CSV table of C-alpha atoms in Angstrom, one decimal:
chain,number,residue,atom,x,y,z
A,1434,UNK,CA,10.1,-16.4,12.1
A,1435,UNK,CA,8.7,-18.1,9.0
A,1436,UNK,CA,6.9,-15.5,6.8
A,1437,UNK,CA,4.6,-16.0,3.8
A,1438,UNK,CA,4.6,-12.9,1.6
A,1439,UNK,CA,1.6,-12.6,-0.7
A,1440,UNK,CA,2.4,-10.0,-3.4
A,1441,UNK,CA,6.2,-10.6,-3.1
A,1442,UNK,CA,7.0,-9.1,-6.5
A,1443,UNK,CA,5.0,-5.9,-6.3
A,1444,UNK,CA,6.5,-2.5,-5.8
A,1445,UNK,CA,6.6,-3.0,-2.0
A,1446,UNK,CA,7.1,-6.7,-2.0
A,1447,UNK,CA,10.3,-6.7,-4.0
A,1448,UNK,CA,11.9,-4.4,-1.4
A,1449,UNK,CA,10.2,-6.2,1.5
A,1450,UNK,CA,11.5,-9.7,0.8
A,1451,UNK,CA,15.2,-8.7,1.0
A,1452,UNK,CA,14.6,-6.8,4.2
A,1453,UNK,CA,12.9,-9.8,5.8
A,1454,UNK,CA,15.8,-12.0,4.9
A,1455,UNK,CA,18.3,-9.5,6.2
A,1456,UNK,CA,16.4,-9.5,9.5
A,1457,UNK,CA,16.9,-13.3,9.7
A,1458,UNK,CA,13.4,-14.4,8.8
A,1459,UNK,CA,12.7,-17.5,6.6
A,1460,UNK,CA,10.6,-16.2,3.7
A,1461,UNK,CA,8.3,-17.8,1.2
A,1462,UNK,CA,7.2,-15.4,-1.5
A,1463,UNK,CA,4.1,-16.0,-3.7
A,1464,UNK,CA,3.6,-14.8,-7.2
A,1465,UNK,CA,1.0,-15.7,-9.9
A,1466,UNK,CA,3.6,-15.9,-12.7
A,1467,UNK,CA,6.6,-18.0,-13.5
A,1468,UNK,CA,8.7,-14.8,-13.9
A,1469,UNK,CA,7.6,-13.7,-10.5
A,1470,UNK,CA,8.6,-16.9,-8.8
A,1471,UNK,CA,12.0,-16.7,-10.5
A,1472,UNK,CA,12.4,-13.2,-9.2
A,1473,UNK,CA,11.6,-14.3,-5.6
A,1474,UNK,CA,14.2,-17.1,-5.9
A,1475,UNK,CA,16.8,-14.6,-7.2
A,1476,UNK,CA,16.1,-12.5,-4.0
A,1477,UNK,CA,17.1,-15.5,-2.0
A,1478,UNK,CA,13.7,-16.6,-0.7
A,1479,UNK,CA,11.6,-19.7,-1.3
A,1480,UNK,CA,9.0,-19.2,-4.0
A,1481,UNK,CA,5.6,-20.6,-4.8
A,1482,UNK,CA,3.4,-19.9,-7.8
A,1483,UNK,CA,-0.2,-19.2,-6.8
A,1484,UNK,CA,-3.1,-17.0,-7.9
A,1485,UNK,CA,-4.7,-15.6,-4.7
A,1486,UNK,CA,-8.1,-15.7,-6.5
A,1487,UNK,CA,-7.7,-19.5,-6.6
A,1488,UNK,CA,-8.7,-20.5,-3.1
A,1489,UNK,CA,-7.4,-24.1,-3.3
A,1490,UNK,CA,-4.0,-23.0,-4.7
A,1491,UNK,CA,-3.6,-20.4,-1.9
A,1492,UNK,CA,-4.6,-22.9,0.8
A,1493,UNK,CA,-2.0,-25.4,-0.5
A,1494,UNK,CA,0.7,-22.7,-0.8
A,1495,UNK,CA,0.2,-21.4,2.8
A,1496,UNK,CA,0.0,-24.9,4.2
A,1497,UNK,CA,3.2,-26.0,2.6
A,1498,UNK,CA,5.0,-22.9,3.8
A,1499,UNK,CA,3.7,-23.4,7.4
A,1500,UNK,CA,4.4,-19.7,8.3
A,1501,UNK,CA,4.3,-18.0,11.6
A,1502,UNK,CA,2.9,-14.9,10.0
A,1503,UNK,CA,1.5,-13.8,6.7
A,1504,UNK,CA,2.2,-10.4,5.0
A,1505,UNK,CA,-0.5,-9.3,2.5
A,1506,UNK,CA,1.0,-6.9,-0.1
A,1507,UNK,CA,-1.4,-7.8,-2.9
A,1508,UNK,CA,-2.7,-5.3,-5.4
A,1509,UNK,CA,-3.9,-5.5,-9.0
A,1510,UNK,CA,-3.0,-2.1,-10.4
A,1511,UNK,CA,-0.8,-2.8,-13.4
A,1512,UNK,CA,-3.8,-2.0,-15.7
A,1513,UNK,CA,-5.2,0.8,-13.5
A,1514,UNK,CA,-8.4,-1.3,-13.3
A,1515,UNK,CA,-10.1,-0.2,-10.1
A,1516,UNK,CA,-12.7,-3.1,-10.3
A,1517,UNK,CA,-9.9,-5.7,-10.5
A,1518,UNK,CA,-8.2,-4.2,-7.5
A,1519,UNK,CA,-11.4,-4.2,-5.5
A,1520,UNK,CA,-12.0,-7.8,-6.4
A,1521,UNK,CA,-8.6,-8.7,-5.2
A,1522,UNK,CA,-9.1,-6.9,-1.9
A,1523,UNK,CA,-12.4,-8.7,-1.3
A,1524,UNK,CA,-11.9,-12.2,-2.7
A,1525,UNK,CA,-8.2,-12.5,-2.6
A,1526,UNK,CA,-8.0,-11.3,1.0
A,1527,UNK,CA,-10.8,-13.8,1.9
A,1528,UNK,CA,-8.9,-16.7,0.3
A,1529,UNK,CA,-5.6,-15.7,2.0
A,1530,UNK,CA,-7.2,-15.3,5.5
A,1531,UNK,CA,-9.0,-18.6,5.1
A,1532,UNK,CA,-5.7,-20.3,4.1
A,1533,UNK,CA,-3.9,-18.7,7.0
A,1534,UNK,CA,-6.5,-19.9,9.5
A,1535,UNK,CA,-6.4,-23.4,8.1
A,1536,UNK,CA,-2.7,-23.5,8.5
A,1537,UNK,CA,-2.9,-22.2,12.1
A,1538,UNK,CA,-1.5,-18.8,11.4
A,1539,UNK,CA,-2.6,-16.2,13.9
A,1540,UNK,CA,-0.7,-13.1,12.8
A,1541,UNK,CA,-1.1,-11.1,9.6
A,1542,UNK,CA,0.2,-7.7,8.3
A,1543,UNK,CA,-1.9,-6.3,5.5
A,1544,UNK,CA,-1.6,-3.4,3.0
A,1545,UNK,CA,-4.4,-0.8,3.2
A,1546,UNK,CA,-4.7,2.9,2.3
A,1547,UNK,CA,-4.6,6.2,4.2
A,1548,UNK,CA,-7.0,8.0,1.8
A,1549,UNK,CA,-10.2,6.1,2.6
A,1550,UNK,CA,-11.1,8.2,5.7
A,1551,UNK,CA,-14.3,10.2,6.1
A,1552,UNK,CA,-14.2,13.8,5.1
A,1553,UNK,CA,-12.6,16.4,7.4
A,1554,UNK,CA,-10.7,19.6,7.6
A,1555,UNK,CA,-7.5,18.2,9.0
A,1556,UNK,CA,-5.2,15.2,8.4
A,1557,UNK,CA,-6.8,12.0,9.8
A,1558,UNK,CA,-5.5,9.8,12.5
A,1559,UNK,CA,-6.6,6.2,13.0
A,1560,UNK,CA,-9.5,7.2,15.2
A,1561,UNK,CA,-11.3,8.7,12.2
A,1562,UNK,CA,-13.8,6.2,10.6
A,1563,UNK,CA,-13.6,5.1,7.0
A,1564,UNK,CA,-15.8,7.1,4.6
A,1565,UNK,CA,-19.4,5.9,4.3
A,1566,UNK,CA,-20.2,8.0,1.3
A,1567,UNK,CA,-22.7,6.3,-1.1
A,1568,UNK,CA,-21.2,8.1,-4.1
A,1569,UNK,CA,-19.7,6.1,-6.9
A,1570,UNK,CA,-16.9,5.2,-7.5
A,1571,UNK,CA,-15.6,6.0,-4.0
A,1572,UNK,CA,-18.2,3.9,-2.3
A,1573,UNK,CA,-16.9,0.8,-4.1
A,1574,UNK,CA,-13.3,1.6,-3.4
A,1575,UNK,CA,-13.8,2.2,0.3
A,1576,UNK,CA,-16.1,-0.9,0.4
A,1577,UNK,CA,-13.2,-3.0,-0.8
A,1578,UNK,CA,-10.9,-1.5,1.8
A,1579,UNK,CA,-13.4,-2.1,4.5
A,1580,UNK,CA,-13.8,-5.7,3.4
A,1581,UNK,CA,-10.1,-6.2,3.4
A,1582,UNK,CA,-9.6,-4.7,6.9
A,1583,UNK,CA,-12.6,-6.6,8.4
A,1584,UNK,CA,-11.4,-9.9,6.9
A,1585,UNK,CA,-7.8,-9.8,8.2
A,1586,UNK,CA,-9.1,-8.8,11.6
A,1587,UNK,CA,-10.6,-12.3,11.9
A,1588,UNK,CA,-7.1,-13.6,12.7
A,1589,UNK,CA,-5.6,-13.3,16.2
A,1590,UNK,CA,-3.3,-10.4,15.5
A,1591,UNK,CA,-3.9,-8.2,12.4
A,1592,UNK,CA,-1.9,-5.1,11.7
A,1593,UNK,CA,-3.4,-3.0,9.0
A,1594,UNK,CA,-0.9,-0.7,7.3
A,1595,UNK,CA,-2.7,2.3,5.8
A,1596,UNK,CA,-0.2,3.5,3.3
A,1597,UNK,CA,-0.1,6.9,1.8
A,1598,UNK,CA,0.3,7.4,-1.9
A,1599,UNK,CA,3.2,5.1,-2.9
A,1600,UNK,CA,6.0,6.6,-4.9
A,1601,UNK,CA,9.5,5.3,-5.8
A,1602,UNK,CA,10.7,2.5,-8.1
A,1603,UNK,CA,7.9,0.4,-9.6
A,1604,UNK,CA,5.1,3.0,-8.9
A,1605,UNK,CA,3.1,5.3,-11.1
A,1606,UNK,CA,5.1,8.2,-9.7
A,1607,UNK,CA,8.5,6.9,-10.6
A,1608,UNK,CA,10.6,8.4,-13.4
A,1609,UNK,CA,9.3,7.1,-16.7
A,1610,UNK,CA,6.0,6.1,-15.0
A,1611,UNK,CA,2.4,6.9,-15.7
A,1612,UNK,CA,2.3,10.2,-13.9
A,1613,UNK,CA,5.3,11.5,-15.8
A,1614,UNK,CA,3.6,10.6,-19.0
A,1615,UNK,CA,0.4,12.3,-18.0
A,1616,UNK,CA,2.2,15.4,-17.1
A,1617,UNK,CA,3.8,15.4,-20.5
A,1618,UNK,CA,0.3,15.2,-22.0
A,1619,UNK,CA,0.7,11.6,-23.1
A,1620,UNK,CA,-1.9,8.9,-22.7
A,1621,UNK,CA,-1.4,7.2,-19.3
A,1622,UNK,CA,-3.4,4.7,-17.2
A,1623,UNK,CA,-3.4,5.3,-13.5
A,1624,UNK,CA,-5.8,5.9,-10.7
A,1625,UNK,CA,-5.3,9.4,-9.2
A,1626,UNK,CA,-5.2,13.1,-10.0
A,1627,UNK,CA,-2.6,15.5,-11.2
A,1628,UNK,CA,-4.3,18.8,-10.6
A,1629,UNK,CA,-2.2,21.5,-8.7
A,1630,UNK,CA,-5.2,22.3,-6.5
A,1631,UNK,CA,-6.0,22.4,-2.7
A,1632,UNK,CA,-6.6,18.7,-2.3
A,1633,UNK,CA,-4.4,17.3,0.5
A,1634,UNK,CA,-2.4,14.1,0.0
A,1635,UNK,CA,0.0,12.0,2.1
A,1636,UNK,CA,2.8,10.1,0.5
A,1637,UNK,CA,5.2,7.3,1.5
A,1638,UNK,CA,8.2,6.0,-0.4
A,1639,UNK,CA,8.0,2.3,-1.2
A,1640,UNK,CA,11.2,1.7,0.8
A,1641,UNK,CA,9.5,3.1,3.9
A,1642,UNK,CA,6.4,1.1,3.2
A,1643,UNK,CA,8.5,-2.0,3.2
A,1644,UNK,CA,10.4,-1.2,6.4
A,1645,UNK,CA,7.0,-0.6,8.1
A,1646,UNK,CA,5.8,-4.0,7.1
A,1647,UNK,CA,8.9,-5.6,8.7
A,1648,UNK,CA,8.5,-3.6,11.9
A,1649,UNK,CA,4.7,-4.4,12.0
A,1650,UNK,CA,5.5,-8.1,12.7
A,1651,UNK,CA,6.0,-6.9,16.3
A,1652,UNK,CA,3.2,-4.4,16.5
A,1653,UNK,CA,-0.2,-4.9,18.2
A,1654,UNK,CA,-3.4,-5.3,16.2
A,1655,UNK,CA,-5.1,-2.4,14.6
A,1656,UNK,CA,-4.7,0.2,11.8
A,1657,UNK,CA,-1.5,2.3,11.5
A,1658,UNK,CA,-1.1,5.2,9.1
A,1659,UNK,CA,2.2,4.7,7.2
A,1660,UNK,CA,2.8,8.1,5.7
A,1661,UNK,CA,5.5,10.7,5.7
A,1662,UNK,CA,5.6,13.7,8.0
A,1663,UNK,CA,4.2,16.3,5.5
A,1664,UNK,CA,0.6,16.1,4.2
A,1665,UNK,CA,0.5,18.6,1.3
A,1666,UNK,CA,-1.8,20.3,-1.2
A,1667,UNK,CA,-1.5,19.4,-4.8
A,1668,UNK,CA,-0.4,22.9,-5.7
A,1669,UNK,CA,2.6,22.3,-3.3
A,1670,UNK,CA,3.8,18.8,-4.2
A,1671,UNK,CA,3.0,18.6,-7.9
A,1672,UNK,CA,5.5,21.2,-9.1
A,1673,UNK,CA,8.2,19.5,-7.0
A,1674,UNK,CA,7.4,16.1,-8.5
A,1675,UNK,CA,7.3,17.6,-12.0
A,1676,UNK,CA,10.7,19.1,-11.4
A,1677,UNK,CA,12.1,15.8,-10.2
A,1678,UNK,CA,10.7,14.0,-13.2
A,1679,UNK,CA,11.9,16.6,-15.6
A,1680,UNK,CA,8.4,17.2,-17.0
A,1681,UNK,CA,6.2,20.4,-17.3
A,1682,UNK,CA,4.6,21.5,-14.0
A,1683,UNK,CA,0.8,22.0,-14.2
A,1684,UNK,CA,-0.7,25.4,-13.7
A,1685,UNK,CA,-2.0,26.0,-10.1
A,1686,UNK,CA,-5.8,25.6,-9.8
A,1687,UNK,CA,-7.5,27.5,-6.9
A,1688,UNK,CA,-9.7,25.4,-4.7
A,1689,UNK,CA,-10.7,22.0,-6.0
A,1690,UNK,CA,-10.4,18.6,-4.4
A,1691,UNK,CA,-12.9,16.5,-2.4
A,1692,UNK,CA,-13.6,16.8,1.4
A,1693,UNK,CA,-12.0,13.4,1.9
A,1694,UNK,CA,-8.7,14.5,0.4
A,1695,UNK,CA,-7.4,15.5,3.8
A,1696,UNK,CA,-4.1,13.6,4.2
A,1697,UNK,CA,-3.2,11.5,7.3
A,1698,UNK,CA,-0.9,11.6,10.4
A,1699,UNK,CA,1.8,9.1,11.2
A,1700,UNK,CA,2.0,9.8,15.0
A,1701,UNK,CA,1.0,6.2,15.9
A,1702,UNK,CA,3.6,4.7,13.6
A,1703,UNK,CA,6.3,6.8,15.1
A,1704,UNK,CA,5.1,5.9,18.6
A,1705,UNK,CA,5.6,2.3,17.6
A,1706,UNK,CA,9.2,3.0,16.6
A,1707,UNK,CA,8.9,3.4,12.8
A,1708,UNK,CA,11.1,6.2,11.3
A,1709,UNK,CA,10.8,6.9,7.6
A,1710,UNK,CA,14.0,7.2,5.6
A,1711,UNK,CA,12.2,9.8,3.5
A,1712,UNK,CA,10.3,12.0,6.1
A,1713,UNK,CA,9.0,14.3,3.4
A,1714,UNK,CA,8.1,13.9,-0.2
A,1715,UNK,CA,10.3,17.0,-0.8
A,1716,UNK,CA,13.4,14.8,-0.2
A,1717,UNK,CA,11.8,11.6,-1.5
A,1718,UNK,CA,10.8,12.8,-5.0
A,1719,UNK,CA,14.4,13.8,-5.7
A,1720,UNK,CA,15.8,10.5,-4.4
A,1721,UNK,CA,13.0,8.2,-5.4
A,1722,UNK,CA,15.1,6.3,-8.0
A,1723,UNK,CA,17.5,5.1,-5.3
């Protein structure tokens, strides 16, 4: 299959491209920088330089690649700028889907998140609606996710991968990353919390996120939670992460968290045949540099 990967040099993309090549696919990876396109070539794929916010450039890139499927792994998180990431989800996704449609592509796999669900007392499955809270900044964040998911659904087959919190190489949670700096009390830019409270989170290692994207090329349309097997409270996972990173663990805080911080279930992904290499963050935090 010919695959066009948007976001080929991100934390997931740089693991995804080699997996696609190993599976026998013909891959074109897109990056907005010269350094990124060189990295894609070094991975063994064809490369194209294009900014997804430039509709004409994206249209040309996808048309030239003539893919059978598009994989959307685009984020704009390097500067921890939530507004920039929302813009990418809205405008970038629109440009990518329009380019795919113009090129006759009818299958897309897109990165979403598993923490945009409406509030509840138990981990969410895919039947739970997205949060409709009017409160800022969550309303804008969920609005961007909703726009992304609705836009990709315009193509014939759209698989939406609702990833848990990504950790591993190239993420904020990696050794030497922003979360480690914050736990040391140093200035750090990231979007998230580091309180050891009762808020529930679901995680997924970037290697497992990449393997799910490959598998999703054969999945039916719809959202799929791509998370590990163990939703956990901050007071459970933060001390383990701190120990793995070699930084001080925060003091436990009773209560805390928002009603939407409920975690997610991966039952559907497992039914579709996906098996995480790191079934729990307990193992993954220790081995995340692999």
